[in-house]
Short mmCIF file of C-alpha atoms in Angstrom, two decimals:
data_model
loop_
_atom_site.label_atom_id
_atom_site.label_comp_id
_atom_site.label_asym_id
_atom_site.label_seq_id
_atom_site.Cartn_x
_atom_site.Cartn_y
_atom_site.Cartn_z
CA MET A 289 61.18 81.44 -4.76
CA ALA A 290 61.36 78.42 -2.45
CA VAL A 291 64.77 76.85 -1.99
CA PRO A 292 64.78 73.04 -2.48
CA PRO A 293 65.82 71.05 0.59
CA PRO A 294 69.44 69.97 0.71
CA PRO A 295 70.23 66.41 -0.40
CA PRO A 296 70.71 63.77 2.23
CA PRO A 297 74.30 63.31 3.38
CA GLY A 298 76.32 61.24 1.00
CA GLY A 299 73.45 61.01 -1.58
CA VAL A 300 71.74 62.77 -4.39
CA PRO A 301 68.10 63.91 -4.48
CA PRO A 302 65.70 61.50 -6.27
CA MET A 303 64.67 62.42 -9.74
CA PRO A 304 60.99 63.47 -10.23
CA GLY A 305 58.85 60.43 -10.87
CA SER A 306 61.52 58.00 -9.64
CA VAL A 307 60.99 55.47 -6.89
CA THR A 308 62.93 55.64 -3.65
CA ILE A 309 64.83 52.46 -2.84
CA LYS A 310 63.32 50.91 0.28
CA LYS A 311 65.42 49.68 3.19
CA SER A 312 65.55 46.00 3.95
CA VAL A 313 63.91 45.10 7.29
CA GLN A 314 65.98 42.89 9.62
CA THR A 315 63.63 40.80 11.82
CA LYS A 316 64.43 39.33 15.17
CA TYR A 317 63.19 35.87 14.18
CA ARG A 318 62.93 34.04 10.88
CA LEU A 319 59.40 34.64 9.60
CA PRO A 320 57.40 32.75 6.92
CA ALA A 321 57.38 34.24 3.45
CA LEU A 322 54.24 35.88 2.10
CA ASN A 323 53.70 34.44 -1.39
CA TRP A 324 52.23 37.54 -3.03
CA ILE A 325 52.83 38.75 -6.61
CA ALA A 326 54.73 42.02 -6.33
CA ILE A 327 54.44 44.89 -8.81
CA LYS A 328 57.73 46.04 -10.32
CA PRO A 329 58.97 49.44 -9.22
CA ASN A 330 58.70 50.87 -12.76
CA GLN A 331 54.98 49.92 -12.80
CA ILE A 332 54.11 51.83 -9.60
CA ARG A 333 53.72 55.27 -11.13
CA GLY A 334 50.09 56.35 -11.38
CA THR A 335 48.78 53.58 -9.13
CA VAL A 336 47.46 53.74 -5.62
CA PHE A 337 50.76 52.32 -4.34
CA SER A 338 52.62 55.44 -5.38
CA GLU A 339 50.60 57.33 -2.75
CA LEU A 340 51.40 54.89 0.10
CA ASP A 341 54.21 55.11 2.73
CA ASP A 342 54.58 51.75 4.43
CA GLU A 343 58.02 52.61 5.84
CA LYS A 344 56.42 55.39 7.89
CA LEU A 345 53.67 53.08 9.02
CA MET A 346 56.16 50.52 10.27
CA THR A 347 57.24 52.99 12.90
CA GLU A 348 53.68 53.16 14.26
CA ILE A 349 53.16 49.41 14.50
CA ASP A 350 54.61 47.18 17.22
CA PHE A 351 55.94 44.12 15.25
CA GLY A 352 57.37 42.46 18.35
CA GLN A 353 54.18 40.53 19.19
CA PHE A 354 53.72 39.78 15.50
CA GLU A 355 57.15 38.08 15.31
CA GLU A 356 56.45 36.00 18.38
CA THR A 357 53.21 34.85 16.85
CA PHE A 358 54.42 34.12 13.29
CA LYS A 359 58.00 33.01 13.75
CA THR A 360 58.88 29.71 12.13
CA LYS A 361 59.70 26.61 14.13
CA ALA A 362 63.15 26.30 12.70
CA GLN A 363 65.15 29.37 13.77
CA PRO A 364 68.81 30.14 13.02
CA GLY A 365 71.13 29.86 16.00
CA THR A 366 69.16 27.09 17.72
CA ASN A 367 72.10 24.78 17.26
CA LEU A 368 74.24 26.75 19.68
CA LYS A 369 75.08 25.89 23.21
CA ARG A 370 74.25 28.34 26.02
CA ASN A 371 77.69 29.83 25.82
CA GLY A 372 77.28 30.51 22.07
CA THR A 373 79.54 27.74 20.84
CA PRO A 374 78.24 25.46 18.06
CA ARG A 375 76.48 22.30 19.15
CA MET A 376 77.25 19.07 17.38
CA SER A 377 74.27 17.87 15.36
CA THR A 378 72.71 14.62 16.63
CA ARG A 379 70.93 13.96 13.30
CA ALA A 380 72.15 10.86 11.53
CA PRO A 381 73.78 11.51 8.14
CA LYS A 382 71.40 10.93 5.26
CA LYS A 383 71.69 7.41 3.86
CA GLU A 384 72.90 7.35 0.28
CA THR A 385 70.57 5.47 -2.00
CA ILE A 386 70.56 4.17 -5.59
CA THR A 387 67.76 4.34 -8.10
CA LEU A 388 67.37 2.71 -11.47
CA LEU A 389 64.27 4.71 -12.35
CA GLU A 390 64.04 7.78 -14.52
CA SER A 391 63.76 10.91 -12.33
CA ASN A 392 60.16 11.88 -13.23
CA ARG A 393 58.94 8.34 -12.89
CA LEU A 394 60.70 8.04 -9.50
CA GLN A 395 59.05 11.23 -8.31
CA ASN A 396 55.57 10.20 -9.48
CA LEU A 397 55.91 6.80 -7.89
CA SER A 398 57.15 8.35 -4.67
CA ILE A 399 54.01 10.58 -4.50
CA SER A 400 51.64 7.72 -5.35
CA LYS A 401 53.28 5.19 -3.01
CA ARG A 402 52.39 7.34 0.00
CA LYS A 403 48.70 6.61 -0.71
CA ILE A 404 49.30 2.83 -0.37
CA ASP A 405 49.20 1.86 3.24
CA ALA A 406 50.88 -1.55 2.89
CA SER A 407 54.37 -2.89 2.84
CA ASN A 408 55.97 -4.24 -0.33
CA ASP A 409 55.58 -7.82 0.82
CA ASN A 410 51.89 -7.36 1.60
CA ILE A 411 51.34 -5.68 -1.74
CA VAL A 412 52.91 -8.61 -3.59
CA LYS A 413 50.85 -11.18 -1.60
CA ALA A 414 47.59 -9.24 -2.21
CA ILE A 415 48.22 -9.17 -5.99
CA ILE A 416 49.02 -12.87 -6.10
CA MET A 417 45.86 -13.73 -4.12
CA MET A 418 43.80 -10.98 -5.81
CA ASP A 419 42.90 -9.76 -2.34
CA LEU A 420 40.94 -6.53 -2.64
CA LYS A 421 40.56 -6.26 1.10
CA THR A 422 44.34 -5.78 1.69
CA LEU A 423 44.80 -3.86 -1.52
CA SER A 424 41.93 -1.48 -2.19
CA LEU A 425 40.54 -0.73 -5.61
CA ASP A 426 42.11 2.75 -5.56
CA ASN A 427 45.51 1.25 -4.75
CA VAL A 428 45.13 -1.27 -7.63
CA GLU A 429 44.39 1.52 -10.09
CA ILE A 430 47.50 3.36 -8.86
CA LEU A 431 49.72 0.27 -9.36
CA LEU A 432 48.34 -0.14 -12.92
CA LYS A 433 50.03 3.12 -13.80
CA PHE A 434 53.41 1.80 -12.60
CA ILE A 435 53.72 -1.59 -14.30
CA PRO A 436 57.50 -2.22 -14.67
CA GLN A 437 58.49 -1.69 -18.31
CA PRO A 438 60.85 -4.24 -20.06
CA PRO A 439 63.96 -2.03 -19.76
CA GLU A 440 63.27 -1.55 -16.03
CA VAL A 441 62.70 -5.29 -15.52
CA LYS A 442 66.02 -6.00 -17.32
CA ALA A 443 67.83 -3.40 -15.18
CA TYR A 444 66.63 -4.91 -11.89
CA LYS A 445 67.57 -8.44 -13.02
CA GLU A 446 71.07 -7.18 -13.99
CA TYR A 447 71.37 -5.42 -10.64
CA GLU A 448 70.53 -8.62 -8.72
CA LYS A 449 72.76 -10.71 -11.03
CA GLN A 450 75.65 -8.56 -10.09
CA LYS A 451 74.83 -9.14 -6.43
CA LYS A 452 74.66 -5.47 -5.66
CA PRO A 453 73.12 -4.50 -2.22
CA ILE A 454 69.34 -4.35 -2.40
CA ASP A 455 69.12 -2.24 0.77
CA LYS A 456 70.86 0.65 -1.08
CA LEU A 457 67.92 0.97 -3.46
CA THR A 458 65.23 3.55 -2.84
CA GLU A 459 61.89 2.32 -1.46
CA GLU A 460 60.35 3.02 -4.85
CA ASP A 461 62.99 0.85 -6.60
CA LYS A 462 62.41 -1.93 -4.05
CA LEU A 463 58.68 -1.88 -4.91
CA MET A 464 59.29 -1.90 -8.58
CA MET A 465 61.77 -4.80 -8.25
CA ALA A 466 59.19 -6.74 -6.24
CA LEU A 467 56.48 -6.12 -8.82
CA SER A 468 58.78 -7.14 -11.68
CA LYS A 469 58.93 -10.63 -10.24
CA ILE A 470 55.10 -11.25 -10.27
CA GLU A 471 54.05 -13.38 -13.26
CA ARG A 472 51.41 -11.78 -15.47
CA LEU A 473 51.32 -8.71 -13.22
CA LYS A 474 49.27 -6.61 -15.65
CA GLN A 475 46.63 -9.27 -16.15
CA LYS A 476 46.21 -9.78 -12.39
CA LEU A 477 45.92 -6.15 -11.59
CA THR A 478 43.46 -5.72 -14.52
CA MET A 479 41.30 -8.56 -13.16
CA MET A 480 41.34 -7.06 -9.68
CA ALA A 481 40.23 -3.71 -11.09
CA TYR A 482 37.53 -5.52 -13.13
CA ILE A 483 36.24 -7.39 -10.06
CA GLY A 484 36.29 -4.19 -7.98
CA ASN A 485 34.37 -2.19 -10.55
CA PHE A 486 31.88 -4.86 -11.77
CA ILE A 487 29.04 -4.22 -9.32
CA ASP A 488 29.17 -0.41 -9.81
CA THR A 489 29.16 -0.84 -13.59
CA TYR A 490 26.24 -3.28 -13.37
CA HIS A 491 24.18 -0.97 -11.17
CA ASN A 492 24.98 1.98 -13.50
CA LEU A 493 23.85 0.20 -16.71
CA THR A 494 20.76 -1.68 -15.44
CA PRO A 495 18.50 1.42 -14.85
CA GLN A 496 19.52 2.87 -18.21
CA LEU A 497 18.43 -0.30 -20.00
CA LYS A 498 15.15 -0.49 -18.03
CA ALA A 499 14.38 3.15 -18.91
CA LEU A 500 15.03 2.53 -22.60
CA ILE A 501 12.77 -0.51 -22.62
CA ALA A 502 9.96 1.12 -20.65
CA ALA A 503 10.02 4.40 -22.61
CA SER A 504 10.09 2.65 -26.00
CA HIS A 505 7.12 0.42 -25.16
CA SER A 506 5.03 3.15 -23.55
CA ILE A 507 5.52 5.67 -26.35
CA LYS A 508 4.90 3.11 -29.09
CA ASN A 509 1.71 1.85 -27.43
CA SER A 510 0.30 5.22 -26.26
CA SER A 511 -3.13 5.72 -27.78
CA LYS A 512 -3.35 9.24 -26.30
CA LEU A 513 -0.13 10.31 -27.94
CA LYS A 514 -1.31 8.93 -31.30
CA ARG A 515 -4.60 10.95 -31.03
CA LEU A 516 -2.68 14.06 -30.17
CA LEU A 517 -0.38 13.67 -33.17
CA GLU A 518 -3.53 13.14 -35.26
CA ILE A 519 -4.91 16.47 -34.08
CA ILE A 520 -1.68 18.21 -34.86
CA LEU A 521 -1.68 16.64 -38.36
CA ALA A 522 -5.22 17.88 -38.87
CA PHE A 523 -4.30 21.46 -37.91
CA GLY A 524 -1.21 21.36 -40.07
CA ASN A 525 -3.07 20.16 -43.15
CA TYR A 526 -5.83 22.68 -42.61
CA MET A 527 -3.23 25.42 -42.69
CA ASN A 528 -1.02 24.06 -45.47
CA SER A 529 -3.01 21.71 -47.78
CA SER A 530 -4.21 24.49 -50.12
CA LYS A 531 -0.66 25.85 -50.48
CA ARG A 532 1.67 22.85 -50.24
CA GLY A 533 -0.72 19.93 -50.55
CA ALA A 534 -1.86 17.58 -47.73
CA ALA A 535 0.78 15.81 -45.63
CA TYR A 536 0.49 12.28 -44.41
CA GLY A 537 2.81 12.69 -41.50
CA PHE A 538 5.55 14.89 -40.08
CA LYS A 539 9.01 14.57 -38.51
CA LEU A 540 9.19 14.78 -34.73
CA GLN A 541 11.29 17.91 -34.87
CA SER A 542 8.14 19.65 -36.23
CA LEU A 543 6.71 19.55 -32.70
CA ASP A 544 9.06 22.44 -31.77
CA VAL A 545 7.50 24.52 -34.62
CA LEU A 546 4.15 24.60 -32.83
CA LEU A 547 5.66 27.14 -30.50
CA GLU A 548 6.92 29.35 -33.35
CA THR A 549 3.53 29.73 -35.17
CA LYS A 550 1.80 32.78 -33.64
CA SER A 551 -1.77 34.13 -33.73
CA THR A 552 -2.60 37.41 -35.50
CA ASP A 553 -2.02 39.49 -32.31
CA GLY A 554 1.05 37.50 -31.40
CA GLN A 555 -0.40 36.59 -28.03
CA LEU A 556 -1.03 32.87 -28.63
CA THR A 557 1.00 30.07 -30.29
CA LEU A 558 -0.51 27.24 -32.30
CA LEU A 559 0.27 24.97 -29.36
CA HIS A 560 -1.86 27.17 -27.06
CA TYR A 561 -4.81 26.76 -29.45
CA ILE A 562 -4.38 23.04 -29.84
CA THR A 563 -4.06 22.63 -26.09
CA GLU A 564 -7.34 24.51 -25.62
CA VAL A 565 -9.10 22.38 -28.21
CA VAL A 566 -7.83 19.17 -26.54
CA SER A 567 -9.04 20.49 -23.12
CA GLN A 568 -12.49 21.18 -24.47
CA LYS A 569 -13.18 18.38 -26.99
CA PHE A 570 -10.66 15.60 -26.28
CA THR A 571 -10.29 15.58 -22.46
CA ASP A 572 -9.40 11.86 -22.45
CA ILE A 573 -6.02 12.51 -24.10
CA SER A 574 -5.02 15.67 -22.23
CA GLU A 575 -3.16 13.60 -19.66
CA PHE A 576 -0.85 11.88 -22.15
CA ALA A 577 2.17 12.74 -19.99
CA THR A 578 1.70 9.56 -18.01
CA ASP A 579 2.80 7.66 -21.12
CA LEU A 580 6.06 9.67 -21.21
CA MET A 581 7.13 9.18 -17.61
CA TYR A 582 10.28 7.23 -18.62
CA ALA A 583 11.31 9.39 -21.57
CA GLU A 584 13.44 11.82 -19.61
CA LYS A 585 15.58 9.03 -18.12
CA ALA A 586 15.80 7.24 -21.44
CA ALA A 587 17.06 10.46 -23.07
CA LYS A 588 20.12 10.29 -20.90
CA ALA A 589 21.08 6.78 -22.09
CA ASN A 590 23.68 6.24 -24.81
CA ILE A 591 23.22 2.92 -26.57
CA GLU A 592 26.70 2.93 -28.08
CA ASN A 593 28.40 3.56 -24.69
CA ILE A 594 26.26 0.95 -23.01
CA GLY A 595 27.18 -1.53 -25.72
CA ALA A 596 30.88 -0.77 -25.35
CA ASP A 597 30.69 -1.16 -21.51
CA ILE A 598 28.90 -4.46 -21.78
CA SER A 599 31.46 -5.73 -24.27
CA GLU A 600 34.25 -4.81 -21.79
CA LEU A 601 32.38 -6.68 -19.04
CA VAL A 602 32.12 -9.77 -21.26
CA LYS A 603 35.88 -9.65 -22.01
CA GLY A 604 36.70 -9.23 -18.35
CA MET A 605 34.46 -12.14 -17.36
CA GLU A 606 36.17 -14.40 -19.98
CA MET A 607 39.58 -13.37 -18.56
CA CYS A 608 38.50 -14.29 -15.08
CA LYS A 609 37.16 -17.68 -16.24
CA ARG A 610 40.47 -18.48 -17.92
CA GLU A 611 42.43 -17.46 -14.77
CA TYR A 612 40.11 -19.58 -12.59
CA SER A 613 40.54 -22.63 -14.85
CA ASN A 614 44.22 -22.47 -14.05
CA ARG A 615 43.80 -21.56 -10.40
CA LYS A 616 40.94 -23.48 -8.90
CA ASP A 617 42.24 -22.76 -5.41
CA ASN A 618 41.55 -19.01 -5.78
CA LEU A 619 38.49 -18.32 -3.56
CA VAL A 620 38.19 -14.70 -4.80
CA LEU A 621 37.70 -15.80 -8.39
CA ARG A 622 35.35 -18.67 -7.41
CA ASP A 623 33.03 -16.44 -5.40
CA PHE A 624 33.08 -13.68 -8.03
CA LEU A 625 32.15 -15.96 -10.91
CA GLY A 626 29.44 -17.69 -8.89
CA ASN A 627 27.78 -14.44 -7.88
CA ASN A 628 28.07 -12.44 -11.12
CA GLU A 629 27.97 -14.63 -14.23
CA ASP A 630 24.16 -14.74 -14.27
CA LYS A 631 24.00 -10.98 -13.73
CA LEU A 632 26.08 -10.38 -16.87
CA LYS A 633 23.91 -12.72 -18.91
CA LYS A 634 20.81 -10.80 -17.77
CA LEU A 635 22.58 -7.55 -18.67
CA GLU A 636 23.28 -8.83 -22.16
CA SER A 637 19.70 -9.93 -22.62
CA ASP A 638 18.35 -6.58 -21.39
CA PHE A 639 20.64 -4.76 -23.82
CA LYS A 640 19.35 -6.77 -26.75
CA ASN A 641 15.73 -6.13 -25.72
CA ALA A 642 16.41 -2.40 -25.21
CA LYS A 643 18.09 -2.08 -28.62
CA ASP A 644 15.22 -3.96 -30.36
CA ALA A 645 12.51 -1.91 -28.60
CA TYR A 646 14.27 1.36 -29.35
CA ASN A 647 14.78 0.56 -33.05
CA GLU A 648 11.12 -0.42 -33.31
CA VAL A 649 9.71 2.76 -31.73
CA VAL A 650 12.00 5.06 -33.70
CA GLY A 651 10.99 3.41 -36.95
CA TYR A 652 7.31 3.50 -35.88
CA TYR A 653 7.49 7.29 -35.61
CA GLY A 654 9.05 7.63 -39.01
CA GLU A 655 12.64 8.22 -37.94
CA ASN A 656 15.95 6.32 -38.65
CA PRO A 657 17.32 4.65 -35.52
CA LYS A 658 20.86 4.65 -36.98
CA MET A 659 20.79 8.40 -37.38
CA MET A 660 18.90 9.30 -34.23
CA PRO A 661 20.28 8.45 -30.75
CA PRO A 662 17.97 8.19 -27.73
CA SER A 663 19.13 11.58 -26.44
CA THR A 664 17.58 13.14 -29.54
CA PHE A 665 14.49 10.93 -30.06
CA PHE A 666 13.21 10.99 -26.46
CA SER A 667 14.06 14.65 -25.97
CA PHE A 668 11.46 15.56 -28.63
CA PHE A 669 8.74 14.07 -26.46
CA VAL A 670 10.10 15.52 -23.17
CA ARG A 671 10.22 19.06 -24.64
CA PHE A 672 6.80 18.68 -26.22
CA GLN A 673 5.23 17.45 -22.98
CA LYS A 674 6.70 20.30 -21.00
CA ALA A 675 5.58 22.87 -23.59
CA PHE A 676 2.08 21.39 -23.70
CA THR A 677 1.77 21.60 -19.90
CA LYS A 678 3.03 25.17 -19.96
CA ALA A 679 0.59 26.11 -22.67
CA LYS A 680 -2.28 24.48 -20.69
CA ASN A 681 -1.31 26.51 -17.66
CA ASP A 682 -1.02 29.69 -19.70
CA ASN A 683 -4.61 29.18 -21.02
CA ALA A 684 -6.00 28.61 -17.53
CA GLN A 685 -4.20 31.76 -16.28
CA ARG A 686 -5.52 33.77 -19.24
CA LYS A 687 -9.11 32.67 -18.53
CA LYS A 688 -8.75 33.55 -14.92
CA LEU A 689 -7.45 36.98 -15.81
CA GLN A 690 -10.40 37.57 -18.17
CA GLU A 691 -12.87 36.63 -15.44
CA VAL A 692 -11.23 39.03 -13.07
CA GLU A 693 -11.39 41.86 -15.65
CA ALA A 694 -15.06 41.04 -16.42
CA THR A 695 -15.89 41.17 -12.70
CA ALA A 696 -14.13 44.50 -12.34
CA ILE A 697 -16.07 45.99 -15.26
CA ALA A 698 -19.34 44.70 -13.94
CA LYS A 699 -18.68 46.40 -10.59
CA LYS A 700 -17.98 49.70 -12.34
CA ASN A 701 -21.07 49.46 -14.60
CA PRO A 702 -23.66 47.34 -12.83
CA GLY A 703 -26.35 48.24 -15.43
CA VAL A 704 -24.52 46.53 -18.24
CA GLY A 705 -24.41 43.17 -16.52
CA ASN A 706 -28.07 43.49 -15.30
CA LYS A 707 -29.24 44.39 -18.77
CA HIS A 708 -27.94 41.13 -20.28
CA LYS A 709 -29.37 39.15 -17.43
CA LYS A 710 -32.85 40.65 -17.82
CA GLN A 711 -32.80 40.15 -21.59
CA ASN A 712 -31.92 36.47 -21.13
CA ALA A 713 -34.66 36.10 -18.51
CA MET A 714 -37.26 37.59 -20.88
CA ILE A 715 -36.14 35.33 -23.70
CA THR A 716 -36.48 32.29 -21.49
CA GLU A 717 -39.93 33.39 -20.39
CA LEU A 718 -41.16 33.96 -23.97
CA ARG A 719 -39.91 30.51 -24.98
CA ARG A 720 -41.79 28.94 -22.05
CA LYS A 721 -45.05 30.73 -22.99
CA GLN A 722 -44.57 29.63 -26.64
CA ASN A 723 -44.66 25.98 -25.51
CA MET A 724 -47.62 26.45 -23.10
CA GLU A 725 -50.03 28.53 -25.27
CA LYS A 726 -50.84 25.91 -27.91
CA LYS A 727 -54.34 27.35 -28.60
CA GLU A 728 -53.01 30.61 -29.95
CA GLN A 729 -52.06 30.52 -33.62
CA VAL A 730 -48.90 32.40 -34.22
CA ALA A 731 -47.39 32.93 -37.63
CA ASP A 732 -44.14 31.06 -38.39
CA GLY A 733 -41.11 32.94 -37.26
CA THR A 734 -42.95 35.48 -35.04
CA ILE A 735 -41.41 34.40 -31.79
CA GLU A 736 -37.95 34.16 -33.39
CA ASN A 737 -38.30 37.74 -34.66
CA ILE A 738 -39.25 38.91 -31.20
CA LEU A 739 -36.27 37.12 -29.74
CA THR A 740 -33.98 38.68 -32.27
CA ASP A 741 -35.39 42.12 -31.63
CA LEU A 742 -34.88 41.68 -27.93
CA LYS A 743 -31.25 40.74 -28.55
CA ASN A 744 -30.62 43.69 -30.79
CA GLU A 745 -32.64 46.29 -28.80
CA PRO A 746 -31.35 47.31 -25.41
CA TYR A 747 -33.63 46.43 -22.47
CA ARG A 748 -36.08 49.17 -21.35
CA ARG A 749 -37.69 49.21 -17.97
CA ALA A 750 -41.53 49.03 -17.77
CA ASP A 751 -41.88 52.46 -16.15
CA ALA A 752 -39.69 53.89 -18.91
CA ILE A 753 -42.15 52.49 -21.51
CA ARG A 754 -45.04 54.07 -19.58
CA ARG A 755 -43.26 57.45 -19.51
CA SER A 756 -42.58 57.22 -23.18
CA LEU A 757 -46.27 56.46 -23.86
CA ARG A 758 -47.41 59.28 -21.63
CA ARG A 759 -45.13 61.74 -23.46
CA ARG A 760 -46.43 60.59 -26.83
CA GLN A 761 -50.04 61.04 -25.73
CA GLU A 762 -49.32 64.52 -24.37
CA GLU A 763 -47.64 65.42 -27.66
CA GLU A 764 -50.64 64.24 -29.67
CA LEU A 765 -53.01 66.24 -27.43
CA ARG A 766 -50.88 69.37 -27.82
CA LEU A 767 -50.85 69.01 -31.59
CA SER A 768 -54.64 68.48 -31.66
CA THR A 769 -55.24 71.60 -29.60
CA THR A 770 -53.00 73.63 -31.85
CA THR A 771 -54.90 72.44 -34.90
CA ASP A 772 -58.26 73.39 -33.47
CA GLU A 773 -57.07 76.84 -32.61
CA VAL A 774 -55.77 77.35 -36.15
CA LYS A 775 -59.15 76.28 -37.55
CA MET A 776 -60.96 78.72 -35.39
#
């Protein structure tokens, strides 16, 4: 029986399943911390880490070069003289400051202020002059979040009234005090944000309105699309009229059902069949997709959002007009109004036209414009056009596959293909002779019977006919000889 090893001096042996306490490593230099998520000691059991021995591995690795490479810049003991005595710090003591702001607001403003590359005086001047070159649009939107609140304005006024030192305030408080002295600060910052965003908003709304107008007009006036819906209505009534009665129209969502109606073998959808009929008999309407070229863009437009955006633009323009009426010397407002008033009027006009055109086309197709947004209405046509194109390609691919299979069969059985060719050739020749031989009187229906027999009977080569005749003659001769011998 093996004797267990003696316990280490001054200690007790670890209990089975327990974790040995690891020694703390004292490094030569201060090293950066590794921000990992450590597993608790009582969670180690049964994991891969219970099988590892990193302390043993530390004896095999030279950490000297590692410390030289990763040591932090600030090291303890660097404030000592060469003889080891403490060196007096040359850093100036931190200046004590006062803040009148709530701690979270102070911290948020401190972080945001770093993004504004301008002094407090320049910020104030830029706001008064509405100068978006000195104070960028991003900076304006930052300042809109830090409009001094009435209690803050009151606190700064009281601080000044008591003639307390301004230089003891934090930089953030100094900015807030300066902003609190600007008349109608919020209105001016709002106008600056409006001016800065106007062109982007205009260029964002214009193509949406054009797409709505173009898509509405092209779909309403598309003769190809009308014919196609007429064909679909005909198929639907052919299938349903005896059961449900004839329909006079259908909702646009019914277009999706064409893909769900399958043939007997499940290989074709009703849309595949309709597409094939259109390709064969109504080729002029098969390219109806050209009338839907704006539908996909129009489907992305939201009339309610566009209307709300234009209303905000109108309010902002009125605000700028009022401001300019009181400040005729402001060149920024003068140039902005001169360049953009007509653009806004055009935008309002386009919105009215888009709304009217959309309401008209939706009603024309039997839907309610109040209940159906453009994203739904135009998407019906987009999905249908894509499904129609796919069905058309499927049909072409299926035909190509059938031709390949027929060619392969013909190669394996050349007689089958030749037989049909020869039968067709003989039928053609007989019809030609029928027209040429006018002198011969042939009973009505004779040629047609011959043609029918040729179609029903497989083709027989001429030498095969001769061999058959020869065999019949030989058989008759043999029977005749046998009869004579019997008589004798």
